[in-house]
Amino acid sequence: QVQLQQWGAGLLKPSETLSLTCAVSGGSFNDFYWSWIRQPPGKGLEWIGEINYSGTTNYNPSPSLKSRVTISVDTSKKQFSLNLRSVTAADTAVYYCAKDSLTVDSWGQGTLVTVSS
Amino acid sequence: QSALTQPASVSGSPGQSITISCTGTSSDVGSYNLVSWYQQHPGKVPKLIIFDVDRRPSGVSSRFSGSKSGNTASLTISGLQAEDEADYHCWSYAGSSTVVFGGGTKVTVL
């Protein structure tokens, strides 16, 4: 049973960079894609992007996201990370890391990231 | 890439059946049998309840069923119970290695 544990800063100022990391345990890291998903307060889920063990990435094509997002991987540590640059209040959300095996079937515990001056 | 369209809210009485729709386009829901549904209780992590349009993961109640017609997928909850009160999100593969979620539907048990 795969488990995902995530961490990162929860309070940012506008224009700063959001950085989150997710560690995977209990399963094969190389067999799946690993995703980041976010959920603004009171709203629906939004897929940010994904990465596999070799560093192949796929990103949400939304212009407001794609130009600011970088997802990276450290296969030796079974970890993957999200960087979102130049954050604004609109980026305030719970961010989830997740396992993608033709659908998202395992989730991290979520991290509330608040952007406020 | 636009979010899939779900009704904001659906309600029903205990024991009734309700259906939640998820409308996409011919580029996502209409083109692939890769539609999933997630149940999310307040403050909790989403839980996968339907994948591949109509398949249930092990341990998920048979009261949950999925279907698809054209560009619209549907989730039906039969024999509605108080514990089913939650938010429900649909998900679809959208081609070119991207995916899209719906806006979410709040289910209220009257």
PDB file of C-alpha atoms in Angstrom:
ATOM      1  CA  GLN A   1       0.000   0.000   0.000  1.00  0.00           C
ATOM      2  CA  VAL A   2       1.571   3.243  -1.153  1.00  0.00           C
ATOM      3  CA  GLN A   3       1.758   6.076   1.357  1.00  0.00           C
ATOM      4  CA  LEU A   4       2.535   9.700   0.557  1.00  0.00           C
ATOM      5  CA  GLN A   5       3.838  12.187   3.105  1.00  0.00           C
ATOM      6  CA  GLN A   6       4.165  15.811   2.081  1.00  0.00           C
ATOM      7  CA  TRP A   7       5.638  18.926   3.623  1.00  0.00           C
ATOM      8  CA  GLY A   8       6.479  22.531   2.876  1.00  0.00           C
ATOM      9  CA  ALA A   9       5.886  26.129   3.907  1.00  0.00           C
ATOM     10  CA  GLY A  10       2.281  27.013   4.656  1.00  0.00           C
ATOM     11  CA  LEU A  11       2.431  30.813   4.584  1.00  0.00           C
ATOM     12  CA  LEU A  12       3.878  32.824   1.734  1.00  0.00           C
ATOM     13  CA  LYS A  13       3.927  36.447   0.664  1.00  0.00           C
ATOM     14  CA  PRO A  14       2.906  37.503  -2.840  1.00  0.00           C
ATOM     15  CA  SER A  15       5.673  37.015  -5.426  1.00  0.00           C
ATOM     16  CA  GLU A  16       7.401  34.287  -3.380  1.00  0.00           C
ATOM     17  CA  THR A  17       7.915  30.712  -4.530  1.00  0.00           C
ATOM     18  CA  LEU A  18       5.795  27.857  -3.209  1.00  0.00           C
ATOM     19  CA  SER A  19       7.850  24.722  -2.539  1.00  0.00           C
ATOM     20  CA  LEU A  20       6.415  21.394  -1.484  1.00  0.00           C
ATOM     21  CA  THR A  21       7.940  17.915  -1.332  1.00  0.00           C
ATOM     22  CA  CYS A  22       6.268  14.519  -1.194  1.00  0.00           C
ATOM     23  CA  ALA A  23       7.897  11.276  -0.046  1.00  0.00           C
ATOM     24  CA  VAL A  24       6.605   7.932  -1.266  1.00  0.00           C
ATOM     25  CA  SER A  25       6.784   4.746   0.777  1.00  0.00           C
ATOM     26  CA  GLY A  26       5.413   1.243   0.597  1.00  0.00           C
ATOM     27  CA  GLY A  27       5.306   0.729  -3.134  1.00  0.00           C
ATOM     28  CA  SER A  28       7.117   0.835  -6.451  1.00  0.00           C
ATOM     29  CA  PHE A  29       8.188   4.381  -7.256  1.00  0.00           C
ATOM     30  CA  ASN A  30       9.141   3.606 -10.835  1.00  0.00           C
ATOM     31  CA  ASP A  31       5.811   2.181 -11.956  1.00  0.00           C
ATOM     32  CA  PHE A  32       3.637   5.283 -11.706  1.00  0.00           C
ATOM     33  CA  TYR A  33       3.327   8.957 -12.375  1.00  0.00           C
ATOM     34  CA  TRP A  34       3.267  11.280  -9.352  1.00  0.00           C
ATOM     35  CA  SER A  35       0.940  14.265  -9.364  1.00  0.00           C
ATOM     36  CA  TRP A  36       0.289  17.570  -7.668  1.00  0.00           C
ATOM     37  CA  ILE A  37      -3.322  18.696  -7.261  1.00  0.00           C
ATOM     38  CA  ARG A  38      -4.710  21.734  -5.476  1.00  0.00           C
ATOM     39  CA  GLN A  39      -8.042  22.810  -4.040  1.00  0.00           C
ATOM     40  CA  PRO A  40      -8.788  26.467  -3.263  1.00  0.00           C
ATOM     41  CA  PRO A  41     -10.957  26.959  -0.171  1.00  0.00           C
ATOM     42  CA  GLY A  42     -14.536  25.948  -0.919  1.00  0.00           C
ATOM     43  CA  LYS A  43     -13.767  25.078  -4.536  1.00  0.00           C
ATOM     44  CA  GLY A  44     -13.068  22.083  -6.730  1.00  0.00           C
ATOM     45  CA  LEU A  45      -9.863  20.198  -7.453  1.00  0.00           C
ATOM     46  CA  GLU A  46      -7.338  21.393 -10.025  1.00  0.00           C
ATOM     47  CA  TRP A  47      -4.633  19.195 -11.534  1.00  0.00           C
ATOM     48  CA  ILE A  48      -1.269  20.962 -11.596  1.00  0.00           C
ATOM     49  CA  GLY A  49       0.939  18.354 -13.217  1.00  0.00           C
ATOM     50  CA  GLU A  50       2.813  15.091 -12.846  1.00  0.00           C
ATOM     51  CA  ILE A  51       6.219  13.471 -13.121  1.00  0.00           C
ATOM     52  CA  ASN A  52       7.607   9.963 -13.378  1.00  0.00           C
ATOM     53  CA  TYR A  53      10.781   8.410 -12.031  1.00  0.00           C
ATOM     54  CA  SER A  54      12.829   9.412 -15.068  1.00  0.00           C
ATOM     55  CA  GLY A  55      11.779  13.060 -14.870  1.00  0.00           C
ATOM     56  CA  THR A  56       9.209  13.074 -17.649  1.00  0.00           C
ATOM     57  CA  THR A  57       6.677  15.769 -16.813  1.00  0.00           C
ATOM     58  CA  ASN A  58       3.192  16.709 -17.926  1.00  0.00           C
ATOM     59  CA  TYR A  59       1.660  20.004 -16.877  1.00  0.00           C
ATOM     60  CA  ASN A  60      -1.751  21.596 -16.805  1.00  0.00           C
ATOM     61  CA  PRO A  61      -1.811  23.665 -20.021  1.00  0.00           C
ATOM     62  CA  SER A  62      -3.557  26.580 -18.286  1.00  0.00           C
ATOM     63  CA  PRO A  63      -1.363  29.649 -19.034  1.00  0.00           C
ATOM     64  CA  SER A  64      -1.755  30.908 -15.464  1.00  0.00           C
ATOM     65  CA  LEU A  65      -0.091  27.756 -14.167  1.00  0.00           C
ATOM     66  CA  LYS A  66       2.176  26.229 -16.791  1.00  0.00           C
ATOM     67  CA  SER A  67       4.558  29.181 -16.993  1.00  0.00           C
ATOM     68  CA  ARG A  68       5.133  29.188 -13.217  1.00  0.00           C
ATOM     69  CA  VAL A  69       5.278  25.462 -12.351  1.00  0.00           C
ATOM     70  CA  THR A  70       8.220  23.110 -12.090  1.00  0.00           C
ATOM     71  CA  ILE A  71       7.857  19.536 -10.852  1.00  0.00           C
ATOM     72  CA  SER A  72      11.041  17.615 -10.115  1.00  0.00           C
ATOM     73  CA  VAL A  73      11.952  14.169  -8.843  1.00  0.00           C
ATOM     74  CA  ASP A  74      14.652  12.564  -6.692  1.00  0.00           C
ATOM     75  CA  THR A  75      14.307   8.876  -7.449  1.00  0.00           C
ATOM     76  CA  SER A  76      17.051   7.877  -5.004  1.00  0.00           C
ATOM     77  CA  LYS A  77      14.940   9.283  -2.170  1.00  0.00           C
ATOM     78  CA  LYS A  78      11.566   8.358  -3.714  1.00  0.00           C
ATOM     79  CA  GLN A  79      10.537  11.987  -3.485  1.00  0.00           C
ATOM     80  CA  PHE A  80       9.054  14.510  -5.863  1.00  0.00           C
ATOM     81  CA  SER A  81       8.623  18.248  -5.485  1.00  0.00           C
ATOM     82  CA  LEU A  82       6.507  21.166  -6.652  1.00  0.00           C
ATOM     83  CA  ASN A  83       7.758  24.697  -7.207  1.00  0.00           C
ATOM     84  CA  LEU A  84       5.243  27.412  -8.081  1.00  0.00           C
ATOM     85  CA  ARG A  85       6.786  30.803  -8.730  1.00  0.00           C
ATOM     86  CA  SER A  86       5.393  34.300  -8.246  1.00  0.00           C
ATOM     87  CA  VAL A  87       2.436  33.255  -6.111  1.00  0.00           C
ATOM     88  CA  THR A  88      -0.576  35.474  -5.570  1.00  0.00           C
ATOM     89  CA  ALA A  89      -3.628  35.228  -3.328  1.00  0.00           C
ATOM     90  CA  ALA A  90      -5.272  33.167  -6.071  1.00  0.00           C
ATOM     91  CA  ASP A  91      -2.780  30.403  -5.345  1.00  0.00           C
ATOM     92  CA  THR A  92      -4.104  29.976  -1.800  1.00  0.00           C
ATOM     93  CA  ALA A  93      -5.245  26.358  -1.619  1.00  0.00           C
ATOM     94  CA  VAL A  94      -4.753  22.948  -0.096  1.00  0.00           C
ATOM     95  CA  TYR A  95      -2.084  21.245  -2.175  1.00  0.00           C
ATOM     96  CA  TYR A  96      -2.072  17.466  -2.469  1.00  0.00           C
ATOM     97  CA  CYS A  97       0.532  15.104  -3.806  1.00  0.00           C
ATOM     98  CA  ALA A  98      -0.902  11.942  -5.317  1.00  0.00           C
ATOM     99  CA  LYS A  99      -0.166   8.694  -7.139  1.00  0.00           C
ATOM    100  CA  ASP A 100      -1.440   8.406 -10.675  1.00  0.00           C
ATOM    101  CA  SER A 101      -2.054   4.962 -12.147  1.00  0.00           C
ATOM    102  CA  LEU A 102      -4.519   5.770 -14.957  1.00  0.00           C
ATOM    103  CA  THR A 103      -6.391   7.613 -12.251  1.00  0.00           C
ATOM    104  CA  VAL A 104      -5.456   9.227  -8.966  1.00  0.00           C
ATOM    105  CA  ASP A 105      -5.819   6.513  -6.369  1.00  0.00           C
ATOM    106  CA  SER A 106      -3.638   7.556  -3.445  1.00  0.00           C
ATOM    107  CA  TRP A 107      -3.292  10.986  -1.883  1.00  0.00           C
ATOM    108  CA  GLY A 108      -1.011  12.769   0.527  1.00  0.00           C
ATOM    109  CA  GLN A 109      -2.490  14.402   3.581  1.00  0.00           C
ATOM    110  CA  GLY A 110      -2.641  17.829   1.972  1.00  0.00           C
ATOM    111  CA  THR A 111      -0.891  21.085   2.853  1.00  0.00           C
ATOM    112  CA  LEU A 112      -2.754  24.361   3.225  1.00  0.00           C
ATOM    113  CA  VAL A 113      -0.726  27.092   1.573  1.00  0.00           C
ATOM    114  CA  THR A 114      -1.877  30.627   2.253  1.00  0.00           C
ATOM    115  CA  VAL A 115      -0.588  33.585   0.268  1.00  0.00           C
ATOM    116  CA  SER A 116      -0.985  36.845   2.129  1.00  0.00           C
ATOM    117  CA  SER A 117       0.934  40.049   2.562  1.00  0.00           C
TER     118      SER A 117
ATOM    119  CA  GLN B   1      -8.590  23.152 -20.909  1.00  0.00           C
ATOM    120  CA  SER B   2     -11.822  23.875 -19.033  1.00  0.00           C
ATOM    121  CA  ALA B   3     -13.059  22.171 -15.898  1.00  0.00           C
ATOM    122  CA  LEU B   4     -15.756  19.563 -16.323  1.00  0.00           C
ATOM    123  CA  THR B   5     -19.236  20.842 -15.453  1.00  0.00           C
ATOM    124  CA  GLN B   6     -21.021  19.449 -12.402  1.00  0.00           C
ATOM    125  CA  PRO B   7     -24.136  20.729 -10.621  1.00  0.00           C
ATOM    126  CA  ALA B   8     -23.212  22.713  -7.523  1.00  0.00           C
ATOM    127  CA  SER B   9     -25.524  20.700  -5.325  1.00  0.00           C
ATOM    128  CA  VAL B  10     -27.799  17.668  -5.327  1.00  0.00           C
ATOM    129  CA  SER B  11     -30.009  16.506  -2.490  1.00  0.00           C
ATOM    130  CA  GLY B  12     -32.109  13.512  -1.633  1.00  0.00           C
ATOM    131  CA  SER B  13     -33.840  11.758   1.226  1.00  0.00           C
ATOM    132  CA  PRO B  14     -32.470   8.637   2.896  1.00  0.00           C
ATOM    133  CA  GLY B  15     -33.134   5.566   0.789  1.00  0.00           C
ATOM    134  CA  GLN B  16     -33.591   7.502  -2.426  1.00  0.00           C
ATOM    135  CA  SER B  17     -31.314   7.414  -5.455  1.00  0.00           C
ATOM    136  CA  ILE B  18     -29.577  10.484  -6.784  1.00  0.00           C
ATOM    137  CA  THR B  19     -27.499  11.068  -9.906  1.00  0.00           C
ATOM    138  CA  ILE B  20     -24.696  13.573 -10.364  1.00  0.00           C
ATOM    139  CA  SER B  21     -23.752  14.593 -13.877  1.00  0.00           C
ATOM    140  CA  CYS B  22     -20.311  15.525 -15.164  1.00  0.00           C
ATOM    141  CA  THR B  23     -20.295  17.163 -18.578  1.00  0.00           C
ATOM    142  CA  GLY B  24     -17.171  17.542 -20.612  1.00  0.00           C
ATOM    143  CA  THR B  25     -16.374  17.685 -24.301  1.00  0.00           C
ATOM    144  CA  SER B  26     -15.467  15.396 -27.152  1.00  0.00           C
ATOM    145  CA  SER B  27     -11.828  16.021 -26.196  1.00  0.00           C
ATOM    146  CA  ASP B  28     -12.093  14.525 -22.726  1.00  0.00           C
ATOM    147  CA  VAL B  29     -15.127  12.622 -21.375  1.00  0.00           C
ATOM    148  CA  GLY B  30     -16.432  11.879 -24.846  1.00  0.00           C
ATOM    149  CA  SER B  31     -13.186  10.422 -26.147  1.00  0.00           C
ATOM    150  CA  TYR B  32     -11.945   8.190 -23.358  1.00  0.00           C
ATOM    151  CA  ASN B  33     -13.367   5.644 -20.948  1.00  0.00           C
ATOM    152  CA  LEU B  34     -11.145   7.134 -18.288  1.00  0.00           C
ATOM    153  CA  VAL B  35     -13.573   8.843 -15.931  1.00  0.00           C
ATOM    154  CA  SER B  36     -13.255   8.660 -12.176  1.00  0.00           C
ATOM    155  CA  TRP B  37     -15.272   9.888  -9.235  1.00  0.00           C
ATOM    156  CA  TYR B  38     -14.035  10.956  -5.822  1.00  0.00           C
ATOM    157  CA  GLN B  39     -15.892  11.378  -2.545  1.00  0.00           C
ATOM    158  CA  GLN B  40     -14.597  14.043  -0.164  1.00  0.00           C
ATOM    159  CA  HIS B  41     -15.921  14.618   3.330  1.00  0.00           C
ATOM    160  CA  PRO B  42     -15.255  18.035   4.905  1.00  0.00           C
ATOM    161  CA  GLY B  43     -11.619  18.483   5.829  1.00  0.00           C
ATOM    162  CA  LYS B  44     -10.700  15.071   4.447  1.00  0.00           C
ATOM    163  CA  VAL B  45      -8.665  13.751   1.550  1.00  0.00           C
ATOM    164  CA  PRO B  46     -10.632  12.730  -1.568  1.00  0.00           C
ATOM    165  CA  LYS B  47     -11.393   9.023  -1.859  1.00  0.00           C
ATOM    166  CA  LEU B  48     -11.632   7.175  -5.174  1.00  0.00           C
ATOM    167  CA  ILE B  49     -15.048   5.527  -5.546  1.00  0.00           C
ATOM    168  CA  ILE B  50     -15.341   4.929  -9.315  1.00  0.00           C
ATOM    169  CA  PHE B  51     -12.690   4.573 -12.030  1.00  0.00           C
ATOM    170  CA  ASP B  52     -12.741   3.660 -15.721  1.00  0.00           C
ATOM    171  CA  VAL B  53     -16.322   5.033 -15.917  1.00  0.00           C
ATOM    172  CA  ASP B  54     -18.022   2.231 -14.007  1.00  0.00           C
ATOM    173  CA  ARG B  55     -15.525   0.208 -11.981  1.00  0.00           C
ATOM    174  CA  ARG B  56     -15.436   0.266  -8.188  1.00  0.00           C
ATOM    175  CA  PRO B  57     -12.237  -0.120  -6.168  1.00  0.00           C
ATOM    176  CA  SER B  58     -12.211  -2.912  -3.646  1.00  0.00           C
ATOM    177  CA  GLY B  59     -14.145  -1.959  -0.537  1.00  0.00           C
ATOM    178  CA  VAL B  60     -16.370   0.671  -2.116  1.00  0.00           C
ATOM    179  CA  SER B  61     -20.084   0.125  -1.621  1.00  0.00           C
ATOM    180  CA  SER B  62     -22.089  -1.248  -4.555  1.00  0.00           C
ATOM    181  CA  ARG B  63     -24.532   1.599  -3.920  1.00  0.00           C
ATOM    182  CA  PHE B  64     -22.154   3.729  -5.997  1.00  0.00           C
ATOM    183  CA  SER B  65     -22.298   3.226  -9.753  1.00  0.00           C
ATOM    184  CA  GLY B  66     -20.976   5.097 -12.758  1.00  0.00           C
ATOM    185  CA  SER B  67     -21.956   5.440 -16.379  1.00  0.00           C
ATOM    186  CA  LYS B  68     -21.253   7.551 -19.438  1.00  0.00           C
ATOM    187  CA  SER B  69     -23.178   8.717 -22.464  1.00  0.00           C
ATOM    188  CA  GLY B  70     -21.493  10.901 -25.019  1.00  0.00           C
ATOM    189  CA  ASN B  71     -19.742  13.786 -23.332  1.00  0.00           C
ATOM    190  CA  THR B  72     -21.500  13.294 -20.000  1.00  0.00           C
ATOM    191  CA  ALA B  73     -20.553  10.931 -17.210  1.00  0.00           C
ATOM    192  CA  SER B  74     -22.819  10.208 -14.271  1.00  0.00           C
ATOM    193  CA  LEU B  75     -22.492   8.951 -10.726  1.00  0.00           C
ATOM    194  CA  THR B  76     -25.544   7.336  -9.119  1.00  0.00           C
ATOM    195  CA  ILE B  77     -25.846   6.779  -5.410  1.00  0.00           C
ATOM    196  CA  SER B  78     -28.568   4.277  -4.571  1.00  0.00           C
ATOM    197  CA  GLY B  79     -30.141   3.837  -1.149  1.00  0.00           C
ATOM    198  CA  LEU B  80     -28.850   7.220  -0.021  1.00  0.00           C
ATOM    199  CA  GLN B  81     -27.447   7.206   3.514  1.00  0.00           C
ATOM    200  CA  ALA B  82     -26.459   9.982   5.906  1.00  0.00           C
ATOM    201  CA  GLU B  83     -22.787   9.049   5.494  1.00  0.00           C
ATOM    202  CA  ASP B  84     -23.022   9.813   1.771  1.00  0.00           C
ATOM    203  CA  GLU B  85     -23.289  13.519   2.539  1.00  0.00           C
ATOM    204  CA  ALA B  86     -20.069  14.863   1.040  1.00  0.00           C
ATOM    205  CA  ASP B  87     -18.579  16.581  -1.973  1.00  0.00           C
ATOM    206  CA  TYR B  88     -18.181  14.534  -5.144  1.00  0.00           C
ATOM    207  CA  HIS B  89     -15.647  15.326  -7.858  1.00  0.00           C
ATOM    208  CA  CYS B  90     -15.389  13.859 -11.331  1.00  0.00           C
ATOM    209  CA  TRP B  91     -12.083  13.419 -13.212  1.00  0.00           C
ATOM    210  CA  SER B  92     -11.366  12.652 -16.838  1.00  0.00           C
ATOM    211  CA  TYR B  93      -8.367  12.022 -19.010  1.00  0.00           C
ATOM    212  CA  ALA B  94      -8.187  14.904 -21.473  1.00  0.00           C
ATOM    213  CA  GLY B  95      -5.627  13.716 -23.981  1.00  0.00           C
ATOM    214  CA  SER B  96      -2.000  14.735 -24.489  1.00  0.00           C
ATOM    215  CA  SER B  97      -1.150  13.325 -21.057  1.00  0.00           C
ATOM    216  CA  THR B  98      -3.361  15.805 -19.227  1.00  0.00           C
ATOM    217  CA  VAL B  99      -6.351  15.350 -16.967  1.00  0.00           C
ATOM    218  CA  VAL B 100      -9.176  17.575 -15.808  1.00  0.00           C
ATOM    219  CA  PHE B 101     -11.455  17.677 -12.767  1.00  0.00           C
ATOM    220  CA  GLY B 102     -15.014  18.842 -12.395  1.00  0.00           C
ATOM    221  CA  GLY B 103     -16.016  21.720 -10.169  1.00  0.00           C
ATOM    222  CA  GLY B 104     -17.440  19.427  -7.504  1.00  0.00           C
ATOM    223  CA  THR B 105     -20.990  18.680  -6.309  1.00  0.00           C
ATOM    224  CA  LYS B 106     -22.207  18.939  -2.738  1.00  0.00           C
ATOM    225  CA  VAL B 107     -24.583  16.111  -1.852  1.00  0.00           C
ATOM    226  CA  THR B 108     -26.999  16.805   0.965  1.00  0.00           C
ATOM    227  CA  VAL B 109     -29.034  14.073   2.648  1.00  0.00           C
ATOM    228  CA  LEU B 110     -32.318  15.623   3.729  1.00  0.00           C
TER     229      LEU B 110
END
